[in-house]
PDB file of C-alpha atoms in Angstrom:
ATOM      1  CA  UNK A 140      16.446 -31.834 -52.799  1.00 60.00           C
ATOM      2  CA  UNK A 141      19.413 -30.654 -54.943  1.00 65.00           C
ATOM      3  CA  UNK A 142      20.869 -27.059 -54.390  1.00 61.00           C
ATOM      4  CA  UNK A 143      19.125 -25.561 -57.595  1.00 59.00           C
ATOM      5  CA  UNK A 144      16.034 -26.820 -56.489  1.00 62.00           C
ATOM      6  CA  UNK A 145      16.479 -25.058 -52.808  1.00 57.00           C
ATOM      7  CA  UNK A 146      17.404 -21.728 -54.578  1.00 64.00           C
ATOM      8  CA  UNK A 147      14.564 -21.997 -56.964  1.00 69.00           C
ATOM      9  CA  UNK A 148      11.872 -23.246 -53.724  1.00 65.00           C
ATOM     10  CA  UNK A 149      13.508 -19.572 -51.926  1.00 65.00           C
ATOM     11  CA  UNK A 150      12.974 -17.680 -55.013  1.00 65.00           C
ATOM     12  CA  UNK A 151       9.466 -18.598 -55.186  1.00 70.00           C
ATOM     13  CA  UNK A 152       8.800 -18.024 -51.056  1.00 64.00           C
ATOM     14  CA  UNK A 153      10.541 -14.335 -51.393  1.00 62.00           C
ATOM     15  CA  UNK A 154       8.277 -14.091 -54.477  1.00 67.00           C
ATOM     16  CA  UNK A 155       4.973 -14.445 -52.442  1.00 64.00           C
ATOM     17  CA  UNK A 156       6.120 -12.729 -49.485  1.00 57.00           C
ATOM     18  CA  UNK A 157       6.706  -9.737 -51.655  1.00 62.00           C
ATOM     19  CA  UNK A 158       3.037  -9.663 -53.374  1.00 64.00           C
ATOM     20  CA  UNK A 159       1.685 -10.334 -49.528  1.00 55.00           C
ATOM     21  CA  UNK A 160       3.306  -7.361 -48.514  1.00 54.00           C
ATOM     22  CA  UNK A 161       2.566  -5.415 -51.341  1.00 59.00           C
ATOM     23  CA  UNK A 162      -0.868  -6.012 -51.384  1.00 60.00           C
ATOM     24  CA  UNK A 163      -2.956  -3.231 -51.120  1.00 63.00           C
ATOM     25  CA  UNK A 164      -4.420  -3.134 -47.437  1.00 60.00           C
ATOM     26  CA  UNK A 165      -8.091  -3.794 -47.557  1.00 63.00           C
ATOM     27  CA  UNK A 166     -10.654  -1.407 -46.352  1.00 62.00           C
ATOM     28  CA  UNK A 167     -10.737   1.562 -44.178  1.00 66.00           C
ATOM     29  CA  UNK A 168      -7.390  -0.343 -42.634  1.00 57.00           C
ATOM     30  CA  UNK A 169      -4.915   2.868 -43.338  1.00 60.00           C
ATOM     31  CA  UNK A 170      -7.375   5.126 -41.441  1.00 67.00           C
ATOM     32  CA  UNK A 171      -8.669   2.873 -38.481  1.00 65.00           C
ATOM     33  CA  UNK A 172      -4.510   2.957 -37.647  1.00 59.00           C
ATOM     34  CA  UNK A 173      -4.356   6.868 -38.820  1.00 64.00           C
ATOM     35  CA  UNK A 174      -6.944   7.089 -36.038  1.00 67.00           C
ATOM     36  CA  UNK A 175      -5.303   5.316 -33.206  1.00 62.00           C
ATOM     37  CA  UNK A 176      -2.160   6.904 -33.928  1.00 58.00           C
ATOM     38  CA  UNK A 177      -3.732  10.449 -33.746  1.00 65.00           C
ATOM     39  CA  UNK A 178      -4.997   9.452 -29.804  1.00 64.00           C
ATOM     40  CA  UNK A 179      -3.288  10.979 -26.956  1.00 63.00           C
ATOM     41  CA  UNK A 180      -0.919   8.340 -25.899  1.00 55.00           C
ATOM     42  CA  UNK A 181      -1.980   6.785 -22.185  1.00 53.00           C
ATOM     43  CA  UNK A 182       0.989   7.298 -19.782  1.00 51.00           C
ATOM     44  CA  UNK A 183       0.935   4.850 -16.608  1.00 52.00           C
ATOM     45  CA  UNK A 184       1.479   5.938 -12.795  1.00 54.00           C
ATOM     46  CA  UNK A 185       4.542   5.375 -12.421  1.00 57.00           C
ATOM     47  CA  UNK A 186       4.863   6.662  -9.267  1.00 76.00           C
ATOM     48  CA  UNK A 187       3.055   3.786  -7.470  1.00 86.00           C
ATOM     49  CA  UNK A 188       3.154   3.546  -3.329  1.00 90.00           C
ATOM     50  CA  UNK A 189       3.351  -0.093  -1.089  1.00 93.00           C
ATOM     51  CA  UNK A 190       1.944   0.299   2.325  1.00 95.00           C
ATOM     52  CA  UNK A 191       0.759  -1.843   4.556  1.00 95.00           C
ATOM     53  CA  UNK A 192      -2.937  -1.209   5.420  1.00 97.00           C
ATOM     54  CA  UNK A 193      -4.304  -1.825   9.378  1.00 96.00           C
ATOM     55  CA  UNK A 194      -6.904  -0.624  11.477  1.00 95.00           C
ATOM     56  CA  UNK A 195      -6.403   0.732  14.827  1.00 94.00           C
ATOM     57  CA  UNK A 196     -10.214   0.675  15.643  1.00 91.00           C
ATOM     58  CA  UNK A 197     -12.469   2.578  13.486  1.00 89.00           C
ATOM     59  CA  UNK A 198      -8.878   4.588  12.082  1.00 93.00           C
ATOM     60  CA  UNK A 199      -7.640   2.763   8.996  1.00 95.00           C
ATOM     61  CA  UNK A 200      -3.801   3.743   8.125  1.00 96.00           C
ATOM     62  CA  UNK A 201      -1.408   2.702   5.956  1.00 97.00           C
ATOM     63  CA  UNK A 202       2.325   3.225   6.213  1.00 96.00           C
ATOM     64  CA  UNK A 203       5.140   2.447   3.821  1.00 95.00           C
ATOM     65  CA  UNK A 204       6.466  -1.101   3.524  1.00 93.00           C
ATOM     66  CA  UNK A 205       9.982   0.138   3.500  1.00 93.00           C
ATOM     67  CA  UNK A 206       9.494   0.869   7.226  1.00 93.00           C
ATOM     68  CA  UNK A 207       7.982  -2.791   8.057  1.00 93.00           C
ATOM     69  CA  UNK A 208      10.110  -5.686   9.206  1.00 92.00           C
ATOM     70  CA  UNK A 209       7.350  -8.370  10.529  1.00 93.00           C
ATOM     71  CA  UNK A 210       3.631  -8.803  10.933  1.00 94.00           C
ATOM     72  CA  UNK A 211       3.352 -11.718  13.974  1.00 93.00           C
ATOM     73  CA  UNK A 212       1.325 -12.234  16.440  1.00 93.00           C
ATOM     74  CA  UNK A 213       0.174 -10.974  19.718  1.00 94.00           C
ATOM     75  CA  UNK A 214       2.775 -11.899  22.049  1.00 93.00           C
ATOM     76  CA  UNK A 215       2.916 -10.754  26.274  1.00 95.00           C
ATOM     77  CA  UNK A 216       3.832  -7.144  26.484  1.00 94.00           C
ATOM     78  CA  UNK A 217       6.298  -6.990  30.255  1.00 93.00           C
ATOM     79  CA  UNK A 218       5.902  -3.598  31.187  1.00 91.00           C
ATOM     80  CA  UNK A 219       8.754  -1.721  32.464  1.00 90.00           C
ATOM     81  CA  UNK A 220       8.406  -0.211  36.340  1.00 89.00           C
ATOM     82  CA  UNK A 221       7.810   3.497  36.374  1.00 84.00           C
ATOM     83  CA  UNK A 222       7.955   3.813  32.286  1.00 85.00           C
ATOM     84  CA  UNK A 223       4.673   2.334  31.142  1.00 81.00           C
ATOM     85  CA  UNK A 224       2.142   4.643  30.002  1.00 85.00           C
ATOM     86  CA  UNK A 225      -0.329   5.856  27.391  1.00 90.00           C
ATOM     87  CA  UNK A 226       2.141   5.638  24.602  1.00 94.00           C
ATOM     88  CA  UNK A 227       4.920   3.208  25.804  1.00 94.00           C
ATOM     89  CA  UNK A 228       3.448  -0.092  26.764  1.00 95.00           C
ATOM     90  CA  UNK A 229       6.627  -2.228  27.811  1.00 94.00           C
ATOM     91  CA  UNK A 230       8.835  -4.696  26.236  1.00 95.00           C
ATOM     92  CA  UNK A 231       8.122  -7.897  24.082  1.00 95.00           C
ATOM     93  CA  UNK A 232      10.228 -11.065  22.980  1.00 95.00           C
ATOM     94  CA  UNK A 233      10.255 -11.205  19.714  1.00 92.00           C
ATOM     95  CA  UNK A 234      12.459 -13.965  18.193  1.00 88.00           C
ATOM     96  CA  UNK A 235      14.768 -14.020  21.332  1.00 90.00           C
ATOM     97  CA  UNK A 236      15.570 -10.041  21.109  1.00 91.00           C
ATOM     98  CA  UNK A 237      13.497  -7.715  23.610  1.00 93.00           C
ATOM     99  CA  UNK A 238      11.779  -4.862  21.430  1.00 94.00           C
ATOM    100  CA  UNK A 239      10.104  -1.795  22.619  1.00 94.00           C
ATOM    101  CA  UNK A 240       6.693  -1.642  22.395  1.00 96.00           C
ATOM    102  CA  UNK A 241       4.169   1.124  21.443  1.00 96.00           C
ATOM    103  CA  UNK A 242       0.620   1.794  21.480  1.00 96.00           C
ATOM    104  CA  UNK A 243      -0.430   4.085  18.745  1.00 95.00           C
ATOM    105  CA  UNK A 244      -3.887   3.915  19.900  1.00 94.00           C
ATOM    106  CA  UNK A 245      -2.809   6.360  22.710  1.00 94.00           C
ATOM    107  CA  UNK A 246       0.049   8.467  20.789  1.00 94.00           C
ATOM    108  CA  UNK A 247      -3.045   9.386  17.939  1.00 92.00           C
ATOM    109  CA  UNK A 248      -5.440   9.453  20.515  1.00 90.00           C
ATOM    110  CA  UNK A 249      -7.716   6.696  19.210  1.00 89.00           C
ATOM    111  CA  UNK A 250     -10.202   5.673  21.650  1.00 80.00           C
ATOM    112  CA  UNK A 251     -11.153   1.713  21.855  1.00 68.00           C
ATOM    113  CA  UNK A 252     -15.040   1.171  21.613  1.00 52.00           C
ATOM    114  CA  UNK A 253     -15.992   5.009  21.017  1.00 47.00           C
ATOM    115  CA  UNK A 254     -18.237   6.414  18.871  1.00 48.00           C
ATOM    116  CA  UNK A 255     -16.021   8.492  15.914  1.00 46.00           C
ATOM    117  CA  UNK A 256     -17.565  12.030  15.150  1.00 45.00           C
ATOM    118  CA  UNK A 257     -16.910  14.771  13.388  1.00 42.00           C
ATOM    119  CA  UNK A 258     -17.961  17.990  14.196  1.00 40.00           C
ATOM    120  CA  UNK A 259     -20.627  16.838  16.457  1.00 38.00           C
ATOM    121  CA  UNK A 260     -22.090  14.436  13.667  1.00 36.00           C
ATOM    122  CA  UNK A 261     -21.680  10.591  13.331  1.00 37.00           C
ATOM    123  CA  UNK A 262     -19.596   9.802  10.230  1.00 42.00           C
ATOM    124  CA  UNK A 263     -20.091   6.880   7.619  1.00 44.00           C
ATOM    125  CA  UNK A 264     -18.714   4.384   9.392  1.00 45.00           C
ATOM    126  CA  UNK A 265     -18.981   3.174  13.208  1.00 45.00           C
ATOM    127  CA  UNK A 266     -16.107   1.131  15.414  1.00 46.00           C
ATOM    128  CA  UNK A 267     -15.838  -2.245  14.475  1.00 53.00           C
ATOM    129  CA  UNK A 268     -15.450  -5.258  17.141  1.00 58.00           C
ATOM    130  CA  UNK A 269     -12.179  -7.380  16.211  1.00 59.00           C
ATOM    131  CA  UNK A 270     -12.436 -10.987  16.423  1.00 68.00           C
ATOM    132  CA  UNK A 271      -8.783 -11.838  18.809  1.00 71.00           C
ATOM    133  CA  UNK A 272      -7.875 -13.940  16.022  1.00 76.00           C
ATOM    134  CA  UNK A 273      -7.588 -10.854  14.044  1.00 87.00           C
ATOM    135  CA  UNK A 274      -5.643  -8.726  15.941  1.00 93.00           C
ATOM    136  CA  UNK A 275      -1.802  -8.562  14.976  1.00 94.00           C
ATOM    137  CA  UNK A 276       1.695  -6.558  15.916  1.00 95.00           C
ATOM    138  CA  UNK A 277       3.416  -5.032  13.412  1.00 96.00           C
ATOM    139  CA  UNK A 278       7.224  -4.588  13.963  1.00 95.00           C
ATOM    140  CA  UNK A 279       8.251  -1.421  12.141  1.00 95.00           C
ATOM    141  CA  UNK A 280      12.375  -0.136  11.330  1.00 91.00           C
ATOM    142  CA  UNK A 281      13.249   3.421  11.967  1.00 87.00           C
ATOM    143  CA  UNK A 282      16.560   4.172  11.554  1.00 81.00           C
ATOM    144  CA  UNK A 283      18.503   1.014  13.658  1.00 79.00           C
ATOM    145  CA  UNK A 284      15.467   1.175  16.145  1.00 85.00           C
ATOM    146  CA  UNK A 285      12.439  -1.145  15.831  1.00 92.00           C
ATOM    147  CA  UNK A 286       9.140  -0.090  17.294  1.00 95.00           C
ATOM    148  CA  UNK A 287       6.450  -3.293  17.868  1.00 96.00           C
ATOM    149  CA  UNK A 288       3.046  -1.828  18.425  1.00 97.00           C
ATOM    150  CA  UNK A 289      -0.392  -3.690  18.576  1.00 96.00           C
ATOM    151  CA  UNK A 290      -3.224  -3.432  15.991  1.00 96.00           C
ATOM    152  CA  UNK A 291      -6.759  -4.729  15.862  1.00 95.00           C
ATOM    153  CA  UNK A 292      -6.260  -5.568  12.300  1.00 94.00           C
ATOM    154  CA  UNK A 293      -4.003  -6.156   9.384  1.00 95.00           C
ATOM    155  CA  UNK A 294      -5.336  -5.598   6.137  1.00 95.00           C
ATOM    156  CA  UNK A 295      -2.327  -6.489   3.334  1.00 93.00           C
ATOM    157  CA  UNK A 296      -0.424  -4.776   1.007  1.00 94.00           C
ATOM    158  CA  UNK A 297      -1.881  -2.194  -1.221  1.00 94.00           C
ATOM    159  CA  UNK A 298      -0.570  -0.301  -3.842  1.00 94.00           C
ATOM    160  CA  UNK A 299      -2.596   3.389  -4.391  1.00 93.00           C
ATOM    161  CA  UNK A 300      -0.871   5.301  -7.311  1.00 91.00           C
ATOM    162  CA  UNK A 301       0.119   9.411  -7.088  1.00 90.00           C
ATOM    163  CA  UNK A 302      -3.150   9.871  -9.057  1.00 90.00           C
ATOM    164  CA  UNK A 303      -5.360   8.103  -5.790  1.00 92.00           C
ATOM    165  CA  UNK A 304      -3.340  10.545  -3.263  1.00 94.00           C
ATOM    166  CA  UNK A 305      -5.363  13.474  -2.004  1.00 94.00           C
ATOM    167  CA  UNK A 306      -4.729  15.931   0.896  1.00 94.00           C
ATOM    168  CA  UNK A 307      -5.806  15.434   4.375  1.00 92.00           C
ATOM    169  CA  UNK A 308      -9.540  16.726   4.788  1.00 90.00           C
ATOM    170  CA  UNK A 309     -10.486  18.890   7.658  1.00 84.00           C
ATOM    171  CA  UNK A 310     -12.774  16.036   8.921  1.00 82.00           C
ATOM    172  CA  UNK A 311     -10.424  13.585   8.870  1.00 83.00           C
ATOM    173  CA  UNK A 312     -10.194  11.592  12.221  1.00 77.00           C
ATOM    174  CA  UNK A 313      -7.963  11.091  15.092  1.00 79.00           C
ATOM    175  CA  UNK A 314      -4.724  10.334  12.884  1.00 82.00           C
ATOM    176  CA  UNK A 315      -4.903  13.365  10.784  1.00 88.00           C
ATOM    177  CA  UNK A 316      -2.151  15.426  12.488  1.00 88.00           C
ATOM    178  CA  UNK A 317       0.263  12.080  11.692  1.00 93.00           C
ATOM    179  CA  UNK A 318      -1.215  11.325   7.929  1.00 94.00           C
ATOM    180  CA  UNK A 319       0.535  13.061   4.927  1.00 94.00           C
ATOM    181  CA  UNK A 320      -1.817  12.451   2.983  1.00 95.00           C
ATOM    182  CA  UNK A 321      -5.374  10.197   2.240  1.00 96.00           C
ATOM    183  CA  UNK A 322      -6.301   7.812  -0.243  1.00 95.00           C
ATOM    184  CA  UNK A 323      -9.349   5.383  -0.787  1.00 94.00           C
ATOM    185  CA  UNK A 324      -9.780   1.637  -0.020  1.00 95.00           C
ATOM    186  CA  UNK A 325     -12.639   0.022  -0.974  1.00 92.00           C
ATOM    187  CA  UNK A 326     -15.409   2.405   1.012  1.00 90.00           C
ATOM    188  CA  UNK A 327     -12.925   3.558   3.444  1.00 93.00           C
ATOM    189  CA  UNK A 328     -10.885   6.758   3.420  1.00 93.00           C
ATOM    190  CA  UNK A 329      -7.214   5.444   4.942  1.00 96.00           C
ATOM    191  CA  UNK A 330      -4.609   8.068   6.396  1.00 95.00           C
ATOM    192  CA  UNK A 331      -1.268   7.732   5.425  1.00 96.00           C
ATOM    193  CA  UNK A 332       0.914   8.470   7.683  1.00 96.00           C
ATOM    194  CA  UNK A 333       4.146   9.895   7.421  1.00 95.00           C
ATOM    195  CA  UNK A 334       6.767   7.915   9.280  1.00 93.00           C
ATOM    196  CA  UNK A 335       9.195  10.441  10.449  1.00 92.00           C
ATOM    197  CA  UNK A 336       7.225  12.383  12.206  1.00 93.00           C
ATOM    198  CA  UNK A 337       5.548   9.536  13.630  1.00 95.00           C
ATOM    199  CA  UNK A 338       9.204   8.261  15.028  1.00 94.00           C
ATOM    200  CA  UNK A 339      10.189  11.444  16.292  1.00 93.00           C
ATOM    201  CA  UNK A 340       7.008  11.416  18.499  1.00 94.00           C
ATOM    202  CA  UNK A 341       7.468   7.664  19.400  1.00 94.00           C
ATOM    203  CA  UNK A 342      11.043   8.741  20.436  1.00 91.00           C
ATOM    204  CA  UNK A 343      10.190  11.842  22.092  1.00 92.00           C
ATOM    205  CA  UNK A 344       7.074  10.331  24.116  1.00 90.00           C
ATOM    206  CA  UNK A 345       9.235   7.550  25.225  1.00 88.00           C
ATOM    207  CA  UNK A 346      12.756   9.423  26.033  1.00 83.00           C
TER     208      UNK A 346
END
């Protein structure tokens, strides 16, 4: 192909771009966009939460990820002479370093193999019996300190927006006085709880 023959092959291919363009737009096109211009523009959550989701019993909480270092295993809990008690179970080995270890089971008060009420009435949803090969210890960071504390189940990851964040309700269970706020999972309400004040009462019960 010669030169003149590639300027007159561009002329032509500007030529019928411009009469595509120009073109008038074929029916009720200008005001099917009109109309989706004129709708309120849909603004994501930004403000998006990760927890980590577990079940002490019939309680199921959520607490951020920022605070978790590990999900493992059960592993021997060594209790420590004259220290043990409802909230501070004893010491574990976990990858070669001795952690502390919690139960927050008896720092919220949740009972194993009770009956949940609320106000004298059954609610939804009754305890639930944990396969062993279920249960789990979740190793938790506050500050330099890690807390390792024993639950009968852990759940994953989830991600509840601002929008799916409601107060605490009056008949909330055992963990309301440690949740900050609620949200839905599935058919569950889960309390999420707010970290620093549930540190300052793990360090305070076991000072």
């Amino acid at each position: 192909m010669t030169d003149h023959d590639a300027t007159s092959r561009e002329a032509e291919l500007n030529t019928r771009a411009r009469r595509f363009f120009d073109r008038p737009p074929p029916g009720e096109y200008l005001e099917n966009w009109a109309a989706r211009l004129a709708q309120p523009e849909e603004v994501a959550d930004q403000h998006v939460h990760s927890v980590v989701l577990f079940r002490l019993h019939h309680e199921y909480l959520a607490l951020d990820t920022r605070s978790l270092i590990e999900v493992s295993a059960p592993r021997p809990i060594h209790t420590i002479p004259h220290r043990t008690g409802s909230v501070l179970l004893g010491l574990v080995n976990m990858r070669g370093q001795l952690r502390i270890c919690v139960s927050l089971h008896g720092l919220l008060g949740v009972e194993p193999d009770s009956t949940p009420t609320t106000n004298g009435h059954h609610i939804e949803h009754p305890p639930e019996h944990t396969p062993e090969s279920e249960q789990r210890m979740l190793i938790v960071q506050d500050r330099n300190d890690p807390w390792v504390f024993p639950v009968e189940q852990v759940l994953g990851i989830v991600r509840p927006a601002d929008s799916d964040i409601r107060e605490v309700p009056a008949t909330f269970g055992k963990a309301s006085s440690f949740s900050r706020a609620v949200f839905s999972w599935k058919d569950r309400t889960v309390g999420y709880i707010d970290e620093v004040q549930l540190f300052a009462s793990l360090r305070s019960a076991c000072s």
